[in-house]
GROMACS .gro file of C-alpha atoms in nm:
model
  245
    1UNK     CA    1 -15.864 -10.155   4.050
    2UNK     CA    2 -15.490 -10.131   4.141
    3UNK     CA    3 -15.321  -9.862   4.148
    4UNK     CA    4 -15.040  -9.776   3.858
    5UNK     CA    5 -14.690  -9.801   3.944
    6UNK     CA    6 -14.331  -9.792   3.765
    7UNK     CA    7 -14.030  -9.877   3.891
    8UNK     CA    8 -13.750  -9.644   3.762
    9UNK     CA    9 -13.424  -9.919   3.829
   10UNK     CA   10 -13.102  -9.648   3.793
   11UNK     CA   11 -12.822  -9.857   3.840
   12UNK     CA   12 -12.549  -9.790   4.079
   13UNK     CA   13 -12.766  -9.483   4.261
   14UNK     CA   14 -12.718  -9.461   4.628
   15UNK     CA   15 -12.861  -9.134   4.815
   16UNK     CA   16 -12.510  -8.984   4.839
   17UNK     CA   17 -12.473  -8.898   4.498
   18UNK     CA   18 -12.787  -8.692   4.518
   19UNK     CA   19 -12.706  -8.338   4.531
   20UNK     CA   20 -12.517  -8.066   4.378
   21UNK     CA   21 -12.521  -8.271   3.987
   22UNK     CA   22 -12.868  -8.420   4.055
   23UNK     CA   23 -13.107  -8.160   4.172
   24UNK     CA   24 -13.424  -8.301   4.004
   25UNK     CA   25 -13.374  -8.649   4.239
   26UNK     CA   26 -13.254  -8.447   4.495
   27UNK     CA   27 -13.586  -8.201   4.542
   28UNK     CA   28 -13.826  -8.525   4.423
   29UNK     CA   29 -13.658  -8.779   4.694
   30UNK     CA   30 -13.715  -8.493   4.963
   31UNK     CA   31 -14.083  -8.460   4.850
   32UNK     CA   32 -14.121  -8.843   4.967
   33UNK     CA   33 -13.925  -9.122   5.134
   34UNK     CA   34 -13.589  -9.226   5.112
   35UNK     CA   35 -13.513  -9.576   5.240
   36UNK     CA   36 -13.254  -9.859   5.223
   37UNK     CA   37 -13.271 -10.183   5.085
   38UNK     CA   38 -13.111 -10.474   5.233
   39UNK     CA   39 -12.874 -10.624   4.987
   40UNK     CA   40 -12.844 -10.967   4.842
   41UNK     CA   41 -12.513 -11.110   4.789
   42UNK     CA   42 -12.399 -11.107   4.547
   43UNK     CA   43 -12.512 -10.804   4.510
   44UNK     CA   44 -12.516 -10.821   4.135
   45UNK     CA   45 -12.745 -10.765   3.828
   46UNK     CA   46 -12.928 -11.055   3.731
   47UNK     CA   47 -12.909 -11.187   4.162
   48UNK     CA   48 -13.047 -10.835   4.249
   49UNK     CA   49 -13.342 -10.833   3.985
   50UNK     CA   50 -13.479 -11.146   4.046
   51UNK     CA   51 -13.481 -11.112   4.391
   52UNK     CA   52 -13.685 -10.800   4.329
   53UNK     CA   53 -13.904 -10.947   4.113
   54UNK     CA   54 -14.004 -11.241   4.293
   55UNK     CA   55 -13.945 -11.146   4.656
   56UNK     CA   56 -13.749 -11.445   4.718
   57UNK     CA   57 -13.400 -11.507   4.793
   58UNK     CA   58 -13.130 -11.652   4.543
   59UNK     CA   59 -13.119 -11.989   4.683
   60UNK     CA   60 -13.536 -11.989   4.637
   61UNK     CA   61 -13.493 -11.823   4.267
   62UNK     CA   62 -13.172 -12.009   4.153
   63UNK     CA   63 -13.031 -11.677   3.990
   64UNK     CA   64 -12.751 -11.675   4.216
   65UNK     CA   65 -12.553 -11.486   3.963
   66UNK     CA   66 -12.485 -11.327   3.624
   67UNK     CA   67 -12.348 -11.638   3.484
   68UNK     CA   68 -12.264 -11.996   3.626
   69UNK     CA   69 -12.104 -12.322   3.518
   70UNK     CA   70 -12.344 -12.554   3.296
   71UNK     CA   71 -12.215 -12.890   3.367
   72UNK     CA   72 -12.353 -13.051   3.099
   73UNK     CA   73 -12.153 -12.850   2.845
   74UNK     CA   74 -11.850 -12.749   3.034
   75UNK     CA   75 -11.868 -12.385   2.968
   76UNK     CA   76 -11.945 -12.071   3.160
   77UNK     CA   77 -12.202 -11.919   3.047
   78UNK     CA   78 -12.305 -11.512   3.109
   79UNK     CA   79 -12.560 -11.293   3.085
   80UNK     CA   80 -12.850 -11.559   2.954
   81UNK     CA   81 -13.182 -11.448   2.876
   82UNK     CA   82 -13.489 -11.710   2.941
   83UNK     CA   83 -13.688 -11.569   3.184
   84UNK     CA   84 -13.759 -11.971   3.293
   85UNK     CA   85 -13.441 -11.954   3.475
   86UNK     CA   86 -13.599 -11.797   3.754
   87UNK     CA   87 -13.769 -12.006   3.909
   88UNK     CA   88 -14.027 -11.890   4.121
   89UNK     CA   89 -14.342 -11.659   4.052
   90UNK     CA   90 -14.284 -11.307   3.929
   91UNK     CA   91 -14.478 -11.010   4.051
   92UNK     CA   92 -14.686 -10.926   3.769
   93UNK     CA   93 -14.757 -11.295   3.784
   94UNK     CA   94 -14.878 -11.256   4.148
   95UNK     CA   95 -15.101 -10.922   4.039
   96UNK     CA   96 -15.279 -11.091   3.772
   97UNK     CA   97 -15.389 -11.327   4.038
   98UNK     CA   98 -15.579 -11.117   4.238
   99UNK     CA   99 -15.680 -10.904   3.853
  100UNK     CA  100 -15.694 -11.040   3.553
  101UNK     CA  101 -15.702 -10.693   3.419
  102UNK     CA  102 -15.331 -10.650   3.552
  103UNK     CA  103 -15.070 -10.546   3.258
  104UNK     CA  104 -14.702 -10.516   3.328
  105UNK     CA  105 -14.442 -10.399   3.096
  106UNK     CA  106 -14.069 -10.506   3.142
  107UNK     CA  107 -13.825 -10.279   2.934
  108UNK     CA  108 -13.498 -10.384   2.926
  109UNK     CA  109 -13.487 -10.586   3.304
  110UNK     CA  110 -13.324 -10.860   3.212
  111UNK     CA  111 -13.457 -11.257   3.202
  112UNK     CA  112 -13.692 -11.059   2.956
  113UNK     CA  113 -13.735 -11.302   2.676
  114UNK     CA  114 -13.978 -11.584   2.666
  115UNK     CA  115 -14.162 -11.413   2.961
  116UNK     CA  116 -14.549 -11.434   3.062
  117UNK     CA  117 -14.528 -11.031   3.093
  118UNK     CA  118 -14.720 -10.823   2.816
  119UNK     CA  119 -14.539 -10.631   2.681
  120UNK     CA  120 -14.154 -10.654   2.715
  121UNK     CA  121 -13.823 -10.519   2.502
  122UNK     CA  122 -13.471 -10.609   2.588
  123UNK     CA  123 -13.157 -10.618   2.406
  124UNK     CA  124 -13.103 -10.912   2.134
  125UNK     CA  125 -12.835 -10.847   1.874
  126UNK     CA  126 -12.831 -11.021   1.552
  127UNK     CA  127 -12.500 -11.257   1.503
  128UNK     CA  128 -12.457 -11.318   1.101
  129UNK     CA  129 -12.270 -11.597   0.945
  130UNK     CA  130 -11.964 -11.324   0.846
  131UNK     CA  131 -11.911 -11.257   1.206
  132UNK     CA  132 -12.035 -10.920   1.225
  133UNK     CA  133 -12.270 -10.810   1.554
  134UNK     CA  134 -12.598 -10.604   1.465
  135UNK     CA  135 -12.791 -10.412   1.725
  136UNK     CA  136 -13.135 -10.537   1.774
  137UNK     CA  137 -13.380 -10.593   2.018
  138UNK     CA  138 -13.614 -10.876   2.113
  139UNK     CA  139 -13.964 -10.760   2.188
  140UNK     CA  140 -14.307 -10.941   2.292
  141UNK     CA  141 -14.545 -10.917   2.138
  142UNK     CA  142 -14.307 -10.947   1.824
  143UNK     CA  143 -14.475 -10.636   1.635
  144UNK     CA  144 -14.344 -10.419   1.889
  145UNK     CA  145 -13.990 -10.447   1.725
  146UNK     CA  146 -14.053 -10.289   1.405
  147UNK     CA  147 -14.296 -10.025   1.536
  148UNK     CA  148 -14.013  -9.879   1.804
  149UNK     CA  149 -13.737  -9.885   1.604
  150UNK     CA  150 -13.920  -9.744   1.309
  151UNK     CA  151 -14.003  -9.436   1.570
  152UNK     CA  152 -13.708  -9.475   1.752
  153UNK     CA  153 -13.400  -9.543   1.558
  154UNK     CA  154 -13.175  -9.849   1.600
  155UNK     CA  155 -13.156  -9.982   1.939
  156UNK     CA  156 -12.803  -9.823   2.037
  157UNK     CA  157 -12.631 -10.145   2.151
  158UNK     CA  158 -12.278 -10.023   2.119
  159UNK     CA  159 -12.359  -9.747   2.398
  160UNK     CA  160 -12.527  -9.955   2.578
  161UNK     CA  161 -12.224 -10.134   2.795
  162UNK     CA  162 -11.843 -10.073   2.727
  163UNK     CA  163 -11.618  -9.805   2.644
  164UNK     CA  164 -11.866  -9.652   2.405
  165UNK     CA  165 -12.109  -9.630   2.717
  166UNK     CA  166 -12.342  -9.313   2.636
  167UNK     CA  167 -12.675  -9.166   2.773
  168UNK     CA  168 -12.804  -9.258   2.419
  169UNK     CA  169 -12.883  -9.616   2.536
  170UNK     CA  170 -13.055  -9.535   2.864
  171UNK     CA  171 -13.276  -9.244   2.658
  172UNK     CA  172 -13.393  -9.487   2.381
  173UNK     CA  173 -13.516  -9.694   2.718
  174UNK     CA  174 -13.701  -9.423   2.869
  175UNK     CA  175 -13.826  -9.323   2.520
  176UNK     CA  176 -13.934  -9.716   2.443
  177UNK     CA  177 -14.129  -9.667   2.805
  178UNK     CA  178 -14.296  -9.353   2.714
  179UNK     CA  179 -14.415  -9.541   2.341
  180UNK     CA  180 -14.546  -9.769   2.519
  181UNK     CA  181 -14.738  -9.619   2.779
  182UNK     CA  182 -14.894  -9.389   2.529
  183UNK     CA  183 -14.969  -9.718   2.352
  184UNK     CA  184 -15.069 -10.002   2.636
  185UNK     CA  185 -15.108  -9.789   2.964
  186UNK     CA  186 -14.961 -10.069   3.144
  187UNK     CA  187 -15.051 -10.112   3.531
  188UNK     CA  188 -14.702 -10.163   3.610
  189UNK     CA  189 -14.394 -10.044   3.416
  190UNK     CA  190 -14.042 -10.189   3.524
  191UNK     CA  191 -13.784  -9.953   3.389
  192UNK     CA  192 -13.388  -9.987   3.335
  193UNK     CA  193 -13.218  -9.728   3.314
  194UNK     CA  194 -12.840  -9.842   3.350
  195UNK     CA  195 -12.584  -9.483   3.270
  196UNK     CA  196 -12.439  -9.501   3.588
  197UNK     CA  197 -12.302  -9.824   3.594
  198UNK     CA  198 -11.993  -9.813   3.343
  199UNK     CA  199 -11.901  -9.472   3.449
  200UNK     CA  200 -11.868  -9.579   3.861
  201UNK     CA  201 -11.710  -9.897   3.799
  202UNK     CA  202 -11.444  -9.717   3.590
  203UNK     CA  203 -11.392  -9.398   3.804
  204UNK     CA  204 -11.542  -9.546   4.158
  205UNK     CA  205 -11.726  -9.268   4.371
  206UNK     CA  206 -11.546  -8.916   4.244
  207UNK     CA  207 -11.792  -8.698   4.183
  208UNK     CA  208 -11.601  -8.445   4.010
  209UNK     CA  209 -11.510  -8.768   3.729
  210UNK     CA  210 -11.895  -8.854   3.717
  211UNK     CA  211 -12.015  -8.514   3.727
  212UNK     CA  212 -12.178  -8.535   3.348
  213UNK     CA  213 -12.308  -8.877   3.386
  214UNK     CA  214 -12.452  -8.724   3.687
  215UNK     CA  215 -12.669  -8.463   3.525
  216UNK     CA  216 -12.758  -8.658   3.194
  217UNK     CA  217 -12.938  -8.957   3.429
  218UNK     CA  218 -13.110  -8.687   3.624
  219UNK     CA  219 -13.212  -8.517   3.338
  220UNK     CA  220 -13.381  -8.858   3.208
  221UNK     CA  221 -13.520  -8.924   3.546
  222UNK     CA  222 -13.678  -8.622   3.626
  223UNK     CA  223 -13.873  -8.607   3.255
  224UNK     CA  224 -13.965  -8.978   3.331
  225UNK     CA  225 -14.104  -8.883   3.634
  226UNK     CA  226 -14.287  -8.600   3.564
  227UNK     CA  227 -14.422  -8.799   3.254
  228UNK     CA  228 -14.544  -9.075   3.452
  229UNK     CA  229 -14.728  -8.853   3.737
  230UNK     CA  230 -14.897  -8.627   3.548
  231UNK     CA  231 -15.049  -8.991   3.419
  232UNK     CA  232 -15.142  -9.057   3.789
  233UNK     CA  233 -14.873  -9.293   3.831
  234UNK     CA  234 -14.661  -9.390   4.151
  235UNK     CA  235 -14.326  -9.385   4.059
  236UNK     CA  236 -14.031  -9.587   4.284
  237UNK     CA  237 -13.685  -9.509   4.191
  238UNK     CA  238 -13.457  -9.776   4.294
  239UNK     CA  239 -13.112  -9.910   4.213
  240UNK     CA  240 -12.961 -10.283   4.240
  241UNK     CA  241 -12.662 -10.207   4.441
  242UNK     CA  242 -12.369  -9.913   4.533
  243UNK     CA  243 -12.031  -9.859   4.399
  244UNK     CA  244 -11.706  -9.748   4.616
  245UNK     CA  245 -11.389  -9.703   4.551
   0.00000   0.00000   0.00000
């Protein structure tokens, strides 16, 4: 029987932030083992995740960015979704190999739709013929849409990425993960938990500027993890690359 693991993927952490603003990171990291991770260039998003998730590099993958050029229709595109764009085997794909009994849930990683993972949520908004853009999510299997945002609320798009960036969105994730761990017990849970990211590309690595961001992700961090290993869980906390000034 394997053992159960989730992946707690807080964007933009690097070990110097830990400290003064984080001290439920700081006293869990110093329980166990702190190491670094060799980057991929470029060391973006959608590059960084697949290369995670498959073990391979870009050029074995072919996510070699967020976006690229489709020649066929002359247009850049960003930010797609299939998770047949990556092209080579994924880990839970690997796992189920070796047992069939193997689960794996994927909330809010992206390449999420379409996937052969079991349970998965990601952000889908709904695009009306008036022009307006309605949060929504895409979930597998499909059920799982109306049950978490029946218990959950709306999906919080709008503080999800831009100037109306909020812990909101990143604690509706880690909420979604708890509902459906409670639900599914997945074997492996692959968790996003993105706060960080708008504030550090905005202020760059002042502390004093980030301070609040800062305590809200460790707050959400150190309930996840205590959550998860009182459940018996192994819990790796990870990010997909730094930010400097």
């Amino acid at each position: 029987m394997m053992n159960k693991t989730v992946v707690l993927n807080v964007v933009g952490l690097t070990p110097n932030l830990l400290g003064e603003y984080m001290p439920l990171l700081s006293r869990w990291a110093a329980k166990g083992k702190v190491v670094s991770v060799e980057p991929v260039l470029p060391a973006v998003t959608c590059t960084v995740q697949a290369t995670y998730l498959t073990g391979k590099l870009p050029n074995e993958h072919g996510i070699v960015a967020n976006g690229w050029y489709f020649r066929d229709e002359c247009e850049v595109k960003f930010w797609r979704q299939s998770n047949k764009l990556v092209q080579a085997p994924k880990v839970w794909e690997m796992a189920k190999s070796f047992d069939p009994n193997f689960t794996c849930a994927n909330l809010f990683w992206w390449y999420n739709m379409y996937s052969s993972v079991d349970y998965a949520v990601t952000p889908r908004p709904m695009y009306p013929a008036d022009g307006r853009k309605i949060p929504d999510i895409y979930t597998q299997p499909n059920e799982l849409r109306s049950h978490l945002q029946t218990q959950l609320g709306q999906f919080p798009l709008f503080n999800f990425w831009g100037p109306n960036t909020s812990i909101l969105s990143t604690q509706w994730i880690a909420d979604s993960a708890k509902w459906i761990e409670e639900r599914y017990n997945p074997t492996l849970a692959l968790v996003y938990l993105p706060h960080l990211d708008y504030c550090l590309q905005k202020f760059g690595f002042d502390q004093n500027l980030i301070a609040k961001d800062l305590q809200e992700i460790d707050a959400v961090c150190g309930d996840l993890i205590e959550y998860y290993e009182n459940r018996g869980a192994q819990v790796i906390v990870l990010s997909e690359y730094g930010i400097t000034n």
